[in-house]
mmCIF file of C-alpha atoms and ligand atoms in Angstrom:
data_model
loop_
_atom_site.group_PDB
_atom_site.id
_atom_site.type_symbol
_atom_site.label_atom_id
_atom_site.label_comp_id
_atom_site.label_asym_id
_atom_site.label_seq_id
_atom_site.Cartn_x
_atom_site.Cartn_y
_atom_site.Cartn_z
ATOM 1 C CA MET A 117 -45.969 -64.032 36.348
ATOM 2 C CA GLU A 118 -43.179 -66.180 35.023
ATOM 3 C CA GLU A 119 -45.362 -67.159 32.085
ATOM 4 C CA LEU A 120 -46.115 -63.551 31.353
ATOM 5 C CA LYS A 121 -42.445 -62.691 31.344
ATOM 6 C CA VAL A 122 -41.647 -65.542 28.945
ATOM 7 C CA GLU A 123 -44.485 -64.443 26.694
ATOM 8 C CA ILE A 124 -43.198 -60.842 26.613
ATOM 9 C CA GLU A 125 -39.663 -61.991 25.903
ATOM 10 C CA LYS A 126 -40.894 -64.033 22.981
ATOM 11 C CA LYS A 127 -42.939 -61.181 21.537
ATOM 12 C CA LEU A 128 -40.062 -58.739 21.921
ATOM 13 C CA LYS A 129 -37.851 -61.041 19.909
ATOM 14 C CA GLU A 130 -40.303 -60.998 17.040
ATOM 15 C CA ILE A 131 -40.642 -57.273 16.564
ATOM 16 C CA THR A 132 -38.433 -55.282 14.179
ATOM 17 C CA THR A 133 -39.637 -51.684 14.316
ATOM 18 C CA LEU A 134 -40.044 -48.976 16.933
ATOM 19 C CA LYS A 135 -43.699 -48.724 16.031
ATOM 20 C CA GLU A 136 -44.243 -52.392 16.928
ATOM 21 C CA TRP A 137 -42.219 -51.848 20.080
ATOM 22 C CA ASN A 138 -44.523 -49.016 21.076
ATOM 23 C CA ASP A 139 -47.662 -51.051 20.461
ATOM 24 C CA LEU A 140 -46.269 -53.928 22.463
ATOM 25 C CA LYS A 141 -45.370 -51.672 25.361
ATOM 26 C CA VAL A 142 -48.872 -50.284 25.486
ATOM 27 C CA GLN A 143 -50.266 -53.782 25.292
ATOM 28 C CA TYR A 144 -48.297 -55.100 28.277
ATOM 29 C CA LEU A 145 -47.430 -52.101 30.378
ATOM 30 C CA GLY A 146 -50.362 -49.821 29.573
ATOM 31 C CA LYS A 147 -53.295 -49.127 31.864
ATOM 32 C CA LYS A 148 -55.298 -51.964 30.408
ATOM 33 C CA GLY A 149 -52.403 -54.432 30.215
ATOM 34 C CA PRO A 150 -52.021 -57.630 32.250
ATOM 35 C CA ILE A 151 -49.695 -56.079 34.842
ATOM 36 C CA SER A 152 -52.065 -53.217 35.621
ATOM 37 C CA GLU A 153 -54.838 -55.777 35.781
ATOM 38 C CA GLN A 154 -52.931 -57.683 38.447
ATOM 39 C CA ILE A 155 -52.293 -54.495 40.386
ATOM 40 C CA ASN A 156 -56.021 -53.752 40.361
ATOM 41 C CA LYS A 157 -56.794 -57.224 41.679
ATOM 42 C CA MET A 158 -54.645 -56.595 44.771
ATOM 43 C CA ALA A 159 -57.453 -54.632 46.390
ATOM 44 C CA SER A 160 -59.213 -57.860 47.307
ATOM 45 C CA LEU A 161 -56.166 -59.405 49.022
ATOM 46 C CA SER A 162 -55.305 -59.419 52.695
ATOM 47 C CA SER A 163 -52.544 -57.062 53.758
ATOM 48 C CA GLU A 164 -50.111 -59.972 54.227
ATOM 49 C CA GLU A 165 -50.819 -61.234 50.695
ATOM 50 C CA LYS A 166 -50.727 -57.741 49.316
ATOM 51 C CA LYS A 167 -47.185 -57.277 50.592
ATOM 52 C CA GLU A 168 -45.875 -60.467 49.041
ATOM 53 C CA PHE A 169 -47.819 -60.184 45.785
ATOM 54 C CA GLY A 170 -46.974 -56.486 45.455
ATOM 55 C CA LYS A 171 -43.275 -57.198 45.785
ATOM 56 C CA GLN A 172 -43.372 -59.847 43.068
ATOM 57 C CA LEU A 173 -45.436 -57.667 40.770
ATOM 58 C CA ASN A 174 -43.037 -54.795 41.222
ATOM 59 C CA SER A 175 -40.001 -56.830 40.381
ATOM 60 C CA LEU A 176 -41.816 -58.251 37.344
ATOM 61 C CA LYS A 177 -42.625 -54.756 36.240
ATOM 62 C CA ASN A 178 -39.002 -53.690 36.640
ATOM 63 C CA GLU A 179 -37.725 -56.672 34.742
ATOM 64 C CA VAL A 180 -40.220 -56.155 31.926
ATOM 65 C CA ASN A 181 -39.320 -52.484 31.739
ATOM 66 C CA LEU A 182 -35.690 -53.431 31.446
ATOM 67 C CA LEU A 183 -36.485 -55.873 28.656
ATOM 68 C CA PHE A 184 -38.330 -53.152 26.792
ATOM 69 C CA ASP A 185 -35.498 -50.657 27.298
ATOM 70 C CA GLU A 186 -32.932 -53.084 25.984
ATOM 71 C CA LYS A 187 -35.040 -53.870 22.962
ATOM 72 C CA LYS A 188 -35.551 -50.185 22.307
ATOM 73 C CA SER A 189 -31.857 -49.361 22.191
ATOM 74 C CA GLU A 190 -31.308 -52.375 19.992
ATOM 75 C CA LEU A 191 -33.993 -51.196 17.558
ATOM 76 C CA GLU A 192 -32.713 -47.615 17.595
ATOM 77 C CA LYS A 193 -29.236 -48.767 16.807
ATOM 78 C CA GLU A 194 -30.496 -50.885 13.960
ATOM 79 C CA GLU A 195 -32.548 -48.056 12.569
ATOM 80 C CA LEU A 196 -29.628 -45.645 12.719
ATOM 81 C CA GLU A 197 -27.392 -48.109 10.930
ATOM 82 C CA LYS A 198 -30.034 -48.625 8.283
ATOM 83 C CA ARG A 199 -30.353 -44.868 7.756
ATOM 84 C CA LEU A 200 -26.614 -44.359 7.580
ATOM 85 C CA GLU A 201 -26.426 -47.086 4.991
ATOM 86 C CA GLU A 202 -29.285 -45.642 2.950
ATOM 87 C CA GLU A 203 -28.160 -42.037 3.145
ATOM 88 C CA LYS A 204 -24.569 -42.704 2.340
ATOM 89 C CA ILE A 205 -22.992 -39.734 0.546
ATOM 90 C CA ASP A 206 -20.601 -40.302 -2.287
ATOM 91 C CA ILE A 207 -18.073 -37.555 -1.669
ATOM 92 C CA THR A 208 -16.340 -38.305 -4.938
ATOM 93 C CA LEU A 209 -19.305 -36.931 -6.928
ATOM 94 C CA PRO A 210 -18.591 -33.501 -8.480
ATOM 95 C CA ALA A 211 -20.340 -30.707 -6.561
ATOM 96 C CA THR A 212 -23.203 -28.723 -8.081
ATOM 97 C CA LYS A 213 -21.913 -25.310 -9.078
ATOM 98 C CA ILE A 214 -23.594 -22.604 -7.043
ATOM 99 C CA LEU A 215 -24.088 -19.474 -9.116
ATOM 100 C CA LYS A 216 -23.061 -16.437 -7.135
ATOM 101 C CA GLY A 217 -25.133 -13.307 -7.617
ATOM 102 C CA ALA A 218 -23.336 -10.047 -8.354
ATOM 103 C CA THR A 219 -24.199 -6.399 -8.738
ATOM 104 C CA HIS A 220 -24.686 -5.353 -12.344
ATOM 105 C CA PRO A 221 -21.734 -3.195 -13.509
ATOM 106 C CA LEU A 222 -24.021 -0.256 -14.296
ATOM 107 C CA GLU A 223 -25.656 -0.480 -10.894
ATOM 108 C CA LYS A 224 -22.193 -0.516 -9.353
ATOM 109 C CA VAL A 225 -21.241 2.728 -11.084
ATOM 110 C CA ILE A 226 -24.541 4.350 -10.086
ATOM 111 C CA ASP A 227 -23.975 3.276 -6.471
ATOM 112 C CA GLU A 228 -20.486 4.742 -6.580
ATOM 113 C CA ILE A 229 -21.719 8.085 -7.947
ATOM 114 C CA GLU A 230 -24.505 8.180 -5.353
ATOM 115 C CA GLU A 231 -22.008 7.591 -2.548
ATOM 116 C CA ILE A 232 -19.854 10.492 -3.731
ATOM 117 C CA PHE A 233 -22.756 12.935 -3.747
ATOM 118 C CA LEU A 234 -24.256 11.575 -0.525
ATOM 119 C CA SER A 235 -20.912 12.305 1.140
ATOM 120 C CA MET A 236 -21.293 15.915 -0.018
ATOM 121 C CA GLY A 237 -24.709 16.187 1.626
ATOM 122 C CA TYR A 238 -26.943 15.598 -1.397
ATOM 123 C CA ASP A 239 -30.332 13.882 -1.127
ATOM 124 C CA ILE A 240 -31.375 11.227 -3.613
ATOM 125 C CA VAL A 241 -34.791 11.767 -5.180
ATOM 126 C CA GLU A 242 -36.707 9.954 -7.864
ATOM 127 C CA GLY A 243 -39.257 10.946 -10.467
ATOM 128 C CA PRO A 244 -41.661 9.204 -12.845
ATOM 129 C CA GLU A 245 -40.406 7.524 -16.014
ATOM 130 C CA VAL A 246 -43.733 8.170 -17.708
ATOM 131 C CA GLU A 247 -43.623 11.937 -17.664
ATOM 132 C CA GLU A 248 -45.625 14.940 -18.733
ATOM 133 C CA ASP A 249 -44.371 17.027 -21.631
ATOM 134 C CA LEU A 250 -44.807 19.926 -19.239
ATOM 135 C CA TYR A 251 -42.004 18.720 -16.953
ATOM 136 C CA ASN A 252 -39.832 16.961 -19.499
ATOM 137 C CA PHE A 253 -39.705 20.020 -21.748
ATOM 138 C CA GLU A 254 -41.856 23.074 -21.089
ATOM 139 C CA LYS A 255 -40.847 23.954 -17.562
ATOM 140 C CA LEU A 256 -37.247 23.354 -18.587
ATOM 141 C CA ASN A 257 -37.416 26.209 -21.058
ATOM 142 C CA LEU A 258 -38.166 23.987 -24.026
ATOM 143 C CA PRO A 259 -41.588 25.174 -25.221
ATOM 144 C CA LYS A 260 -43.483 23.281 -27.932
ATOM 145 C CA GLY A 261 -41.763 23.788 -31.284
ATOM 146 C CA HIS A 262 -38.370 24.540 -29.727
ATOM 147 C CA PRO A 263 -35.698 23.191 -32.093
ATOM 148 C CA ALA A 264 -33.720 21.587 -29.254
ATOM 149 C CA ARG A 265 -36.600 19.124 -28.773
ATOM 150 C CA ASP A 266 -35.480 17.465 -31.987
ATOM 151 C CA THR A 267 -32.243 16.333 -30.376
ATOM 152 C CA GLN A 268 -34.259 14.239 -27.926
ATOM 153 C CA ASP A 269 -36.424 12.087 -30.163
ATOM 154 C CA SER A 270 -39.152 10.989 -27.801
ATOM 155 C CA PHE A 271 -41.521 8.105 -27.216
ATOM 156 C CA TYR A 272 -44.875 9.864 -26.901
ATOM 157 C CA ILE A 273 -47.761 8.024 -25.275
ATOM 158 C CA THR A 274 -50.290 10.800 -25.847
ATOM 159 C CA GLU A 275 -49.710 14.335 -27.052
ATOM 160 C CA ASP A 276 -48.806 15.428 -23.528
ATOM 161 C CA ILE A 277 -47.378 12.261 -21.978
ATOM 162 C CA LEU A 278 -44.090 10.620 -22.923
ATOM 163 C CA LEU A 279 -41.336 8.391 -21.625
ATOM 164 C CA ARG A 280 -38.917 10.902 -20.141
ATOM 165 C CA THR A 281 -35.977 11.635 -22.420
ATOM 166 C CA GLN A 282 -33.839 12.897 -19.557
ATOM 167 C CA THR A 283 -33.847 13.016 -15.745
ATOM 168 C CA SER A 284 -33.979 16.823 -15.881
ATOM 169 C CA PRO A 285 -37.792 16.928 -15.290
ATOM 170 C CA VAL A 286 -36.999 15.858 -11.723
ATOM 171 C CA GLN A 287 -35.326 19.267 -11.310
ATOM 172 C CA ALA A 288 -38.627 20.959 -12.116
ATOM 173 C CA ARG A 289 -40.634 18.588 -9.930
ATOM 174 C CA THR A 290 -38.297 19.070 -6.963
ATOM 175 C CA MET A 291 -38.301 22.857 -7.216
ATOM 176 C CA GLU A 292 -42.044 22.970 -7.653
ATOM 177 C CA SER A 293 -42.841 20.683 -4.741
ATOM 178 C CA ASN A 294 -40.494 22.537 -2.376
ATOM 179 C CA GLN A 295 -43.045 24.494 -0.337
ATOM 180 C CA GLU A 296 -40.609 26.873 1.364
ATOM 181 C CA LYS A 297 -38.859 27.624 -1.932
ATOM 182 C CA GLY A 298 -35.592 27.276 -0.029
ATOM 183 C CA PRO A 299 -32.230 25.655 -0.869
ATOM 184 C CA ILE A 300 -32.091 22.319 -2.720
ATOM 185 C CA ARG A 301 -29.276 19.812 -3.086
ATOM 186 C CA ILE A 302 -30.287 16.630 -4.872
ATOM 187 C CA ILE A 303 -29.239 14.008 -7.329
ATOM 188 C CA CYS A 304 -31.722 11.908 -9.253
ATOM 189 C CA PRO A 305 -30.631 8.613 -10.823
ATOM 190 C CA GLY A 306 -33.018 6.881 -13.187
ATOM 191 C CA LYS A 307 -33.945 5.394 -16.534
ATOM 192 C CA THR A 308 -34.500 7.538 -19.613
ATOM 193 C CA TYR A 309 -35.765 6.738 -23.115
ATOM 194 C CA ARG A 310 -35.115 8.043 -26.613
ATOM 195 C CA ARG A 311 -36.079 6.896 -30.081
ATOM 196 C CA ASP A 312 -32.512 6.127 -31.030
ATOM 197 C CA ASP A 313 -31.408 3.198 -33.154
ATOM 198 C CA ASP A 314 -29.348 0.969 -30.916
ATOM 199 C CA ASP A 315 -25.662 0.736 -31.758
ATOM 200 C CA ALA A 316 -22.370 0.607 -29.870
ATOM 201 C CA THR A 317 -22.899 4.047 -28.318
ATOM 202 C CA HIS A 318 -26.697 4.445 -28.435
ATOM 203 C CA SER A 319 -29.441 2.657 -26.582
ATOM 204 C CA HIS A 320 -33.162 3.486 -26.708
ATOM 205 C CA GLN A 321 -33.165 3.108 -22.940
ATOM 206 C CA PHE A 322 -30.291 4.328 -20.830
ATOM 207 C CA THR A 323 -29.692 5.932 -17.455
ATOM 208 C CA GLN A 324 -28.856 9.408 -16.253
ATOM 209 C CA ILE A 325 -28.010 10.989 -12.941
ATOM 210 C CA GLU A 326 -29.328 14.488 -12.622
ATOM 211 C CA GLY A 327 -27.890 16.950 -10.124
ATOM 212 C CA LEU A 328 -29.416 20.186 -8.869
ATOM 213 C CA VAL A 329 -28.236 22.722 -6.331
ATOM 214 C CA ILE A 330 -30.285 25.822 -5.573
ATOM 215 C CA ASP A 331 -29.267 28.399 -2.998
ATOM 216 C CA LYS A 332 -28.406 32.046 -2.600
ATOM 217 C CA ASN A 333 -25.229 33.150 -4.414
ATOM 218 C CA ILE A 334 -24.499 29.872 -6.174
ATOM 219 C CA SER A 335 -21.978 30.465 -8.928
ATOM 220 C CA LEU A 336 -19.918 28.682 -11.563
ATOM 221 C CA ALA A 337 -17.145 28.383 -8.960
ATOM 222 C CA ASP A 338 -19.398 26.166 -6.830
ATOM 223 C CA LEU A 339 -20.191 24.033 -9.857
ATOM 224 C CA LYS A 340 -16.519 23.700 -10.727
ATOM 225 C CA GLY A 341 -15.480 22.816 -7.170
ATOM 226 C CA THR A 342 -18.226 20.213 -6.876
ATOM 227 C CA LEU A 343 -17.475 18.534 -10.185
ATOM 228 C CA GLU A 344 -13.751 18.558 -9.470
ATOM 229 C CA ILE A 345 -14.344 16.594 -6.261
ATOM 230 C CA PHE A 346 -16.615 14.231 -8.164
ATOM 231 C CA ALA A 347 -14.038 13.666 -10.937
ATOM 232 C CA LYS A 348 -11.208 13.027 -8.484
ATOM 233 C CA LYS A 349 -13.238 10.577 -6.408
ATOM 234 C CA MET A 350 -14.559 8.807 -9.471
ATOM 235 C CA PHE A 351 -11.496 8.743 -11.725
ATOM 236 C CA GLY A 352 -8.532 9.263 -9.396
ATOM 237 C CA GLU A 353 -6.896 11.969 -7.294
ATOM 238 C CA ASP A 354 -4.633 13.194 -10.116
ATOM 239 C CA ARG A 355 -7.535 14.138 -12.373
ATOM 240 C CA SER A 356 -8.300 17.688 -13.331
ATOM 241 C CA ILE A 357 -11.335 19.008 -15.157
ATOM 242 C CA ARG A 358 -11.955 21.649 -17.756
ATOM 243 C CA PHE A 359 -15.069 23.540 -18.844
ATOM 244 C CA ARG A 360 -16.125 23.957 -22.437
ATOM 245 C CA PRO A 361 -18.969 26.241 -23.496
ATOM 246 C CA SER A 362 -22.051 24.410 -24.699
ATOM 247 C CA PHE A 363 -25.796 24.836 -25.037
ATOM 248 C CA PHE A 364 -28.698 23.393 -23.062
ATOM 249 C CA PRO A 365 -32.017 25.252 -22.985
ATOM 250 C CA PHE A 366 -32.333 24.906 -19.190
ATOM 251 C CA THR A 367 -28.921 26.345 -18.288
ATOM 252 C CA GLU A 368 -27.217 29.636 -19.012
ATOM 253 C CA PRO A 369 -24.305 29.538 -19.352
ATOM 254 C CA SER A 370 -24.164 25.863 -20.358
ATOM 255 C CA ILE A 371 -21.001 23.908 -19.974
ATOM 256 C CA GLU A 372 -19.593 20.590 -21.004
ATOM 257 C CA VAL A 373 -17.143 19.094 -18.584
ATOM 258 C CA ASP A 374 -14.075 17.105 -19.571
ATOM 259 C CA VAL A 375 -11.855 15.128 -17.228
ATOM 260 C CA SER A 376 -8.162 14.643 -17.918
ATOM 261 C CA CYS A 377 -7.668 11.162 -19.370
ATOM 262 C CA PHE A 378 -7.296 8.596 -16.602
ATOM 263 C CA LYS A 379 -5.647 6.165 -18.970
ATOM 264 C CA CYS A 380 -2.762 8.265 -20.263
ATOM 265 C CA GLY A 381 -2.843 11.087 -17.700
ATOM 266 C CA GLY A 382 -3.413 13.653 -20.446
ATOM 267 C CA VAL A 383 -0.612 12.765 -22.845
ATOM 268 C CA GLY A 384 -2.968 11.357 -25.468
ATOM 269 C CA CYS A 385 -4.131 7.782 -26.139
ATOM 270 C CA PRO A 386 -6.913 5.943 -28.026
ATOM 271 C CA ILE A 387 -9.387 6.347 -25.128
ATOM 272 C CA CYS A 388 -9.153 10.151 -25.155
ATOM 273 C CA LYS A 389 -8.699 10.127 -28.925
ATOM 274 C CA LYS A 390 -5.275 11.680 -28.449
ATOM 275 C CA THR A 391 -6.724 14.852 -26.921
ATOM 276 C CA GLY A 392 -5.845 14.108 -23.303
ATOM 277 C CA TRP A 393 -9.430 14.934 -22.281
ATOM 278 C CA ILE A 394 -12.617 12.920 -21.966
ATOM 279 C CA GLU A 395 -16.092 14.470 -21.936
ATOM 280 C CA ILE A 396 -18.039 13.253 -18.940
ATOM 281 C CA LEU A 397 -21.120 15.406 -18.425
ATOM 282 C CA GLY A 398 -23.266 18.400 -19.274
ATOM 283 C CA SER A 399 -23.991 21.137 -16.796
ATOM 284 C CA GLY A 400 -24.574 24.826 -16.268
ATOM 285 C CA ILE A 401 -26.185 27.567 -14.246
ATOM 286 C CA VAL A 402 -29.940 27.058 -13.955
ATOM 287 C CA HIS A 403 -31.716 29.316 -16.470
ATOM 288 C CA PRO A 404 -33.777 32.087 -14.804
ATOM 289 C CA ASN A 405 -36.800 30.939 -16.830
ATOM 290 C CA VAL A 406 -36.588 27.489 -15.266
ATOM 291 C CA LEU A 407 -36.444 29.002 -11.762
ATOM 292 C CA LYS A 408 -39.445 31.179 -12.590
ATOM 293 C CA ASN A 409 -41.407 28.297 -14.138
ATOM 294 C CA CYS A 410 -40.964 26.344 -10.926
ATOM 295 C CA GLY A 411 -41.872 29.137 -8.510
ATOM 296 C CA TYR A 412 -38.405 30.374 -7.540
ATOM 297 C CA ASP A 413 -37.440 34.049 -7.690
ATOM 298 C CA PRO A 414 -34.340 34.291 -9.938
ATOM 299 C CA GLU A 415 -33.455 37.576 -8.266
ATOM 300 C CA LYS A 416 -33.022 35.771 -4.943
ATOM 301 C CA TYR A 417 -31.865 32.307 -5.911
ATOM 302 C CA THR A 418 -29.376 30.855 -8.333
ATOM 303 C CA GLY A 419 -28.305 27.288 -8.893
ATOM 304 C CA PHE A 420 -26.366 24.836 -10.926
ATOM 305 C CA ALA A 421 -27.390 21.582 -12.566
ATOM 306 C CA PHE A 422 -25.618 18.696 -14.200
ATOM 307 C CA GLY A 423 -26.475 15.481 -15.993
ATOM 308 C CA ILE A 424 -24.199 12.453 -15.878
ATOM 309 C CA GLY A 425 -24.474 9.406 -18.144
ATOM 310 C CA PRO A 426 -23.564 6.391 -15.991
ATOM 311 C CA GLU A 427 -23.192 4.105 -19.023
ATOM 312 C CA ARG A 428 -20.560 6.415 -20.449
ATOM 313 C CA VAL A 429 -18.769 6.631 -17.106
ATOM 314 C CA ALA A 430 -18.830 2.840 -16.759
ATOM 315 C CA MET A 431 -17.633 2.325 -20.330
ATOM 316 C CA LEU A 432 -14.739 4.712 -19.844
ATOM 317 C CA LYS A 433 -13.801 3.522 -16.413
ATOM 318 C CA TYR A 434 -13.944 -0.195 -17.188
ATOM 319 C CA GLY A 435 -13.078 -0.191 -20.877
ATOM 320 C CA ILE A 436 -16.482 -1.503 -22.005
ATOM 321 C CA GLN A 437 -16.770 -1.100 -25.772
ATOM 322 C CA ASP A 438 -20.493 -1.460 -26.454
ATOM 323 C CA ILE A 439 -23.357 0.160 -24.545
ATOM 324 C CA ARG A 440 -25.632 -2.750 -25.474
ATOM 325 C CA ALA A 441 -23.557 -4.998 -23.184
ATOM 326 C CA PHE A 442 -25.351 -3.410 -20.211
ATOM 327 C CA TYR A 443 -28.755 -4.500 -21.446
ATOM 328 C CA LEU A 444 -28.236 -7.905 -23.062
ATOM 329 C CA ASN A 445 -28.151 -9.727 -19.727
ATOM 330 C CA ASP A 446 -25.328 -11.895 -20.973
ATOM 331 C CA MET A 447 -24.047 -13.586 -17.832
ATOM 332 C CA ARG A 448 -20.584 -13.936 -19.348
ATOM 333 C CA PHE A 449 -20.254 -10.149 -19.478
ATOM 334 C CA ILE A 450 -21.416 -9.670 -15.911
ATOM 335 C CA GLU A 451 -19.258 -12.515 -14.630
ATOM 336 C CA ASP A 452 -16.217 -11.310 -16.566
ATOM 337 C CA PHE A 453 -16.717 -7.837 -15.215
ATOM 338 C CA ASN A 454 -16.909 -9.094 -11.665
ATOM 339 C CA ARG A 455 -13.806 -11.158 -12.161
ATOM 340 C CA ILE A 456 -11.894 -8.104 -13.339
ATOM 341 C CA GLU A 457 -13.330 -6.136 -10.447
ATOM 342 C CA GLY A 458 -12.343 -8.803 -7.955
ATOM 343 C CA GLY A 459 -15.899 -10.057 -7.526
ATOM 344 C CA ASN A 460 -18.635 -8.943 -5.295
ATOM 345 C CA GLU A 461 -18.415 -9.936 -1.646
HETATM 346 N N1 DAH B 189 -30.535 16.620 -19.776
HETATM 347 C C1 DAH B 189 -29.362 16.749 -20.581
HETATM 348 C C2 DAH B 189 -29.355 15.705 -21.658
HETATM 349 O O1 DAH B 189 -30.021 14.706 -21.516
HETATM 350 C C3 DAH B 189 -28.124 16.619 -19.719
HETATM 351 C C4 DAH B 189 -27.938 17.828 -18.869
HETATM 352 C C5 DAH B 189 -27.175 18.870 -19.319
HETATM 353 C C6 DAH B 189 -28.547 17.899 -17.640
HETATM 354 C C7 DAH B 189 -27.005 20.008 -18.557
HETATM 355 C C8 DAH B 189 -28.371 19.018 -16.849
HETATM 356 C C9 DAH B 189 -27.592 20.079 -17.333
HETATM 357 O O2 DAH B 189 -28.928 19.155 -15.650
HETATM 358 O O3 DAH B 189 -27.430 21.172 -16.567
HETATM 359 O O4 DAH B 189 -28.708 15.876 -22.647
#
């Protein structure tokens, strides 16, 4: 037994890794190791001898276990020190800059407009960007050959399919799909496309937010009240709005809405071109033909509609000079914008 202990001590001194330690432990203390072998041999001894031999074997086992434990903590300590040395971090190195994501300024404005109308009980609906001529024009009181089609130079895919030039077709789709032909209160944000040459105020792809309210006895007063709330929430409590007569084929009367200049308060400045007013959207009372085309009885129902251009709102509100800035994906623009806005949490 003494020899065995000396042998184990010697071997333990030689090993340097936990793996070797493990192998050695199995070799000496495992089921097939010399100590177990001795324990097995005890069966043939007399009970007197068993007692004596058993005692010695047990203390050997305890001592060997202790030797192994000590070696293990020694090896673990060494390994930890080695790792700490290897994985040393140089805290004087400059940190890698983590780019922080932020909401696109246009998306921010759309979110803001959505929140305002959601708070007034509107639903948000969407429609297809690849649209039928039927919905984009015909049902909206713009039959083939109508001169007003020329103002919306379109990307046609086939004779009857095009990229929508406005979000107004969603009005027709919503009215048509409403089975009960009851009240409607929706806004529809989305992308629109026109064959315009891109410049500071034109983009071949831009966004619109359509609004539609259909109910009994809806009048211009409802439209005015609604848009006044919108203008105040969007541009500030002190804002007022004014209506100017206009023309859209799908509304009668048609109205253009101006908001009093939020920069100069109406006195006159470069933003409002010294008029004190800024045009923000088109709107009107839904044309009876549109109601009829979409299955509503114009004798029973009336409604109002409006179309907002989020790019224009964003440009006015944040002093952005060029519409193309929204679509160039220039990180400096987005980052600058977020800095001005106090970032995005
Ligand atoms: N669709 C029109 C446009 O793109 C904007 C518009 C005007 C929408 C009046 C409306 C509306 O719903 O009532 O020029």
